[in-house]
JSON list of C-alpha atoms in Angstrom, two decimals:
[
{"chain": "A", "resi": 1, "resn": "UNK", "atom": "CA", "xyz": [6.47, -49.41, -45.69]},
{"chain": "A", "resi": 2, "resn": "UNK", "atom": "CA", "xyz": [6.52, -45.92, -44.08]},
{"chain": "A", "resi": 3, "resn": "UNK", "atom": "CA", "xyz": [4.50, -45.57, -40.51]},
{"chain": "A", "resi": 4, "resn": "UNK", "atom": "CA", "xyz": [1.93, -42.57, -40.20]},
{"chain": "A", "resi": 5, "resn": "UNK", "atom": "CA", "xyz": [5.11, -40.86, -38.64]},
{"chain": "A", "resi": 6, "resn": "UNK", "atom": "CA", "xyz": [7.68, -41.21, -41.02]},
{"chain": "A", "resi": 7, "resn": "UNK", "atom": "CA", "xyz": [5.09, -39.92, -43.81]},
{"chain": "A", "resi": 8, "resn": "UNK", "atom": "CA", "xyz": [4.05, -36.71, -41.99]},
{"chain": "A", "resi": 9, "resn": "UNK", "atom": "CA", "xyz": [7.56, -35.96, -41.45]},
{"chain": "A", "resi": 10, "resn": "UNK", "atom": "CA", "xyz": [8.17, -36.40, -44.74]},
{"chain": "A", "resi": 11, "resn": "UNK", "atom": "CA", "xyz": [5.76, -34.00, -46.37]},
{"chain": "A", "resi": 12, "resn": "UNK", "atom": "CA", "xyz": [6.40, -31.53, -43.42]},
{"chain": "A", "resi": 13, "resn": "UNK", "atom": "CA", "xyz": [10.10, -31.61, -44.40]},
{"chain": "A", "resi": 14, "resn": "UNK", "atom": "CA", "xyz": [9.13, -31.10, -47.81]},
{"chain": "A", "resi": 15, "resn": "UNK", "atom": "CA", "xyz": [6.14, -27.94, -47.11]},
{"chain": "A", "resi": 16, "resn": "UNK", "atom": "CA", "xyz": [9.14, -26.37, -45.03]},
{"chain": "A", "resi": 17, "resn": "UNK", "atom": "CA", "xyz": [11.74, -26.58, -47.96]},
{"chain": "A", "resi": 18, "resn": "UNK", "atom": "CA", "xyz": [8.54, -25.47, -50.48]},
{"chain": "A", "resi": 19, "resn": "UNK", "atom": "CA", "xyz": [6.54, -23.19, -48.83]},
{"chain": "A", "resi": 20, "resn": "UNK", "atom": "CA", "xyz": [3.17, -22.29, -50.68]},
{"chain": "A", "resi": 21, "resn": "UNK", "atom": "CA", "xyz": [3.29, -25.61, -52.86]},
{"chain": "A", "resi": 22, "resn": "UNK", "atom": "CA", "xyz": [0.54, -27.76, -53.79]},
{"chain": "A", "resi": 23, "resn": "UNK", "atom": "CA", "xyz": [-0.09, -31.23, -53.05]},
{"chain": "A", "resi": 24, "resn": "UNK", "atom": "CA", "xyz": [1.09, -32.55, -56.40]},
{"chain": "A", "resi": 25, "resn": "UNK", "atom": "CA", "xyz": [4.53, -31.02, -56.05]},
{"chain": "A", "resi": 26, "resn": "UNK", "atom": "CA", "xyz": [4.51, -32.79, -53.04]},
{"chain": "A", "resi": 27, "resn": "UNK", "atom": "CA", "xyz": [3.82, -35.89, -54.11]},
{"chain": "A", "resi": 28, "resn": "UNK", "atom": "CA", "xyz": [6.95, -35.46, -56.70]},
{"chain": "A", "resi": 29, "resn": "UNK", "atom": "CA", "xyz": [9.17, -34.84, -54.19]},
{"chain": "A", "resi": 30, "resn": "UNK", "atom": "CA", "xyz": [8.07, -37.72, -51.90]},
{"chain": "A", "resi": 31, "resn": "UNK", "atom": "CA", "xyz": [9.02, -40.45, -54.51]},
{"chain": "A", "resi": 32, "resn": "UNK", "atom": "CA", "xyz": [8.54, -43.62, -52.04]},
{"chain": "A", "resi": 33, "resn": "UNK", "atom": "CA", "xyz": [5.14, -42.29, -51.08]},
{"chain": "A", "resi": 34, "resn": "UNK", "atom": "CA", "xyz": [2.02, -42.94, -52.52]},
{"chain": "A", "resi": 35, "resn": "UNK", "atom": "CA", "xyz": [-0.56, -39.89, -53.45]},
{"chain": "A", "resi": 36, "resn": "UNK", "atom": "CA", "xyz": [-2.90, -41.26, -50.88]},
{"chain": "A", "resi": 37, "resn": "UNK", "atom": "CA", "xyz": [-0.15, -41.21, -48.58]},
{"chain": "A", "resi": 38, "resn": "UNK", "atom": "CA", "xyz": [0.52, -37.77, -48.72]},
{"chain": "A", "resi": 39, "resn": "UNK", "atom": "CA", "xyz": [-3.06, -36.68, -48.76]},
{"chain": "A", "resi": 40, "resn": "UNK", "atom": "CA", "xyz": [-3.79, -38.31, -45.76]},
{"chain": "A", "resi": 41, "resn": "UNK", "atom": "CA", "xyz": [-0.59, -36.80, -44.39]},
{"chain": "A", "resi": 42, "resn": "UNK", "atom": "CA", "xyz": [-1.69, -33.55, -44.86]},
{"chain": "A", "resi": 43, "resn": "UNK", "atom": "CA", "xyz": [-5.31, -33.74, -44.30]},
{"chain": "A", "resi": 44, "resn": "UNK", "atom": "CA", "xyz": [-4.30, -34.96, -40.29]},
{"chain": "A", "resi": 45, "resn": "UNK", "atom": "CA", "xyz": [-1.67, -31.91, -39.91]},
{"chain": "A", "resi": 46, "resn": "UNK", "atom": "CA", "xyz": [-3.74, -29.18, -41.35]},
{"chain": "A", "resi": 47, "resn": "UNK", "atom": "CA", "xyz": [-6.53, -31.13, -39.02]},
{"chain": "A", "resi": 48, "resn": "UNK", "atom": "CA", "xyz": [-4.49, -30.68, -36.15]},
{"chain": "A", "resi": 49, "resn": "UNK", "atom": "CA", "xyz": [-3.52, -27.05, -36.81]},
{"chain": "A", "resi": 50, "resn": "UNK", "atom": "CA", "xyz": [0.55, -27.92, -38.30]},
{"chain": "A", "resi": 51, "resn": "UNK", "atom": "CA", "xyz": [-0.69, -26.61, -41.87]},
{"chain": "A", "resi": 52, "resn": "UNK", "atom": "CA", "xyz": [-3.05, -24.34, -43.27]},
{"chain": "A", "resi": 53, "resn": "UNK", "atom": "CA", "xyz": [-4.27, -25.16, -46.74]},
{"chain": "A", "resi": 54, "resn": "UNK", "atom": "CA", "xyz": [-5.66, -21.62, -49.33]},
{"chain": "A", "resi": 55, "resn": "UNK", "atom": "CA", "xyz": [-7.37, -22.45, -52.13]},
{"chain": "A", "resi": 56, "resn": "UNK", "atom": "CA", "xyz": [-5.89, -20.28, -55.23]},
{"chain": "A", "resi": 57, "resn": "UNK", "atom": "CA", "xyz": [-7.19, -19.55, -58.25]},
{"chain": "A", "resi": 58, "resn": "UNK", "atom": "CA", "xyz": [-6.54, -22.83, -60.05]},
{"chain": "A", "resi": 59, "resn": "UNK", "atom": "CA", "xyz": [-8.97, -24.70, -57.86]},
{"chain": "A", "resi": 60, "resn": "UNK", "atom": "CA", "xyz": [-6.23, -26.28, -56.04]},
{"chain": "A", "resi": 61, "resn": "UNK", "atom": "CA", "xyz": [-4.85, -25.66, -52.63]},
{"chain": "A", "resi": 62, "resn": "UNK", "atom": "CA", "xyz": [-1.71, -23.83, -51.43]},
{"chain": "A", "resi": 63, "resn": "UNK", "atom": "CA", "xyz": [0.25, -25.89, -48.35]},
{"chain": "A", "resi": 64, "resn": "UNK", "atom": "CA", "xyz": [1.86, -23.60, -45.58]},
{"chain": "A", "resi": 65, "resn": "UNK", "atom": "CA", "xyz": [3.06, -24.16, -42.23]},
{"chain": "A", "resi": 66, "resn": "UNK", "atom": "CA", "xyz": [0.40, -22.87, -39.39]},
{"chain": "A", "resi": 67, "resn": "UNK", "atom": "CA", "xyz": [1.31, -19.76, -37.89]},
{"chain": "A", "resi": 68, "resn": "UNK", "atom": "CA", "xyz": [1.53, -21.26, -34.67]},
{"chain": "A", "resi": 69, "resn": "UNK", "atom": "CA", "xyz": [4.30, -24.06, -36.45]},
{"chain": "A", "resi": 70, "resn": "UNK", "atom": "CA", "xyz": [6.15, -20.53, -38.12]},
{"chain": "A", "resi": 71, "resn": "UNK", "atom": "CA", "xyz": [6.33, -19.23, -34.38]},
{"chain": "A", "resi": 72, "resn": "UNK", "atom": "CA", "xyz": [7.82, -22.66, -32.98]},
{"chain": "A", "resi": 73, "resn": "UNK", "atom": "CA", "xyz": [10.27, -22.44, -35.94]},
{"chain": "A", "resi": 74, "resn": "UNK", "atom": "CA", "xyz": [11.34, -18.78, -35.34]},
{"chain": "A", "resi": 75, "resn": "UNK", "atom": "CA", "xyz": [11.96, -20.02, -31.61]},
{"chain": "A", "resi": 76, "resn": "UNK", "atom": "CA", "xyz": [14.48, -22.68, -32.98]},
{"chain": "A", "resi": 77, "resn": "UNK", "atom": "CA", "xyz": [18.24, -21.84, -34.20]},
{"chain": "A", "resi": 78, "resn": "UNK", "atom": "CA", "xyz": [18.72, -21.54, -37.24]},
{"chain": "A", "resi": 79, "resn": "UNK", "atom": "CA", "xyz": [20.72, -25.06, -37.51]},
{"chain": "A", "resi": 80, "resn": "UNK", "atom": "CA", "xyz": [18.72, -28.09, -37.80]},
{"chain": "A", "resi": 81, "resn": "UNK", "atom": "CA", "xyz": [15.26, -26.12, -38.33]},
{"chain": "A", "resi": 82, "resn": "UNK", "atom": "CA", "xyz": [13.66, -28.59, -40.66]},
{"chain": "A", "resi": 83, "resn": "UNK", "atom": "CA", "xyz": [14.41, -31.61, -37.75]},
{"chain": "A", "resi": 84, "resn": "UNK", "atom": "CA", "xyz": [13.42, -29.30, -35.06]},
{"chain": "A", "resi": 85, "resn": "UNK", "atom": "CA", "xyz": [10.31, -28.28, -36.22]},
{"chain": "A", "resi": 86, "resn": "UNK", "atom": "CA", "xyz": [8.74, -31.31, -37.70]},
{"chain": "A", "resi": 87, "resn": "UNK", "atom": "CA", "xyz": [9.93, -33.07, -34.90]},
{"chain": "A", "resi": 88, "resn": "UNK", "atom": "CA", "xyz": [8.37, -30.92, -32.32]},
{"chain": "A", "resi": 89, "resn": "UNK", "atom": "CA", "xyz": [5.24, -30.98, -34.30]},
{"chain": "A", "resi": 90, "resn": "UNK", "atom": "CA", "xyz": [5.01, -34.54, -34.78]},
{"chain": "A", "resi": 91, "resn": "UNK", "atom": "CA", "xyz": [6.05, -35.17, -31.17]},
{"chain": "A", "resi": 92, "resn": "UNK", "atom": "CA", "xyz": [2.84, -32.93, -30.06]},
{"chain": "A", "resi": 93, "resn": "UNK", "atom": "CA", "xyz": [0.63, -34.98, -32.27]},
{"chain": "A", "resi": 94, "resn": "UNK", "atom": "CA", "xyz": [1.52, -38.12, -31.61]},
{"chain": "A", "resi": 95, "resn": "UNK", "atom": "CA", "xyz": [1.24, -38.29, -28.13]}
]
């Protein structure tokens, strides 16, 4: 079983490698999570300011990084940027 940790990690690894996808595609590419999982997961990081969420014209929501989570990944090299970011964004919000 995945801790609250692990699972925002996850989808932020996956909302770096997709950016602009929808919480569906998501929830394909996070196998050994559950849909509520991921919701949840998302719902607490675009709570605490990691994502922004646009609704488009399907009625569904598009999933970005936050500016302020592009700016901390523009301040990172260029190796490792998926670790680096999620890490320091996780380490913030878990605190």
């Amino acid at each position: 079983m995945s801790t609250q940790l692990d699972t925002d990690h996850r989808v932020l690894e996956v909302i770096v490698q997709l950016p602009g996808t929808v919480l569906d595609e998501i929830v394909v590419e996070c196998p050994d999570l559950t849909w509520n999982q991921v919701f949840l997961a998302i719902d607490r990081l675009s709570r605490e300011g990691v994502l922004k969420l646009t609704p488009n014209e399907h009625g569904r929501y598009t999933i970005r990084l936050s500016n302020q989570a592009l700016e901390q990944m523009h301040d990172q090299s260029h190796a490792g940027i998926v670790s680096a970011v999620t890490g320091a964004m996780l380490n913030n919000l878990h605190r």
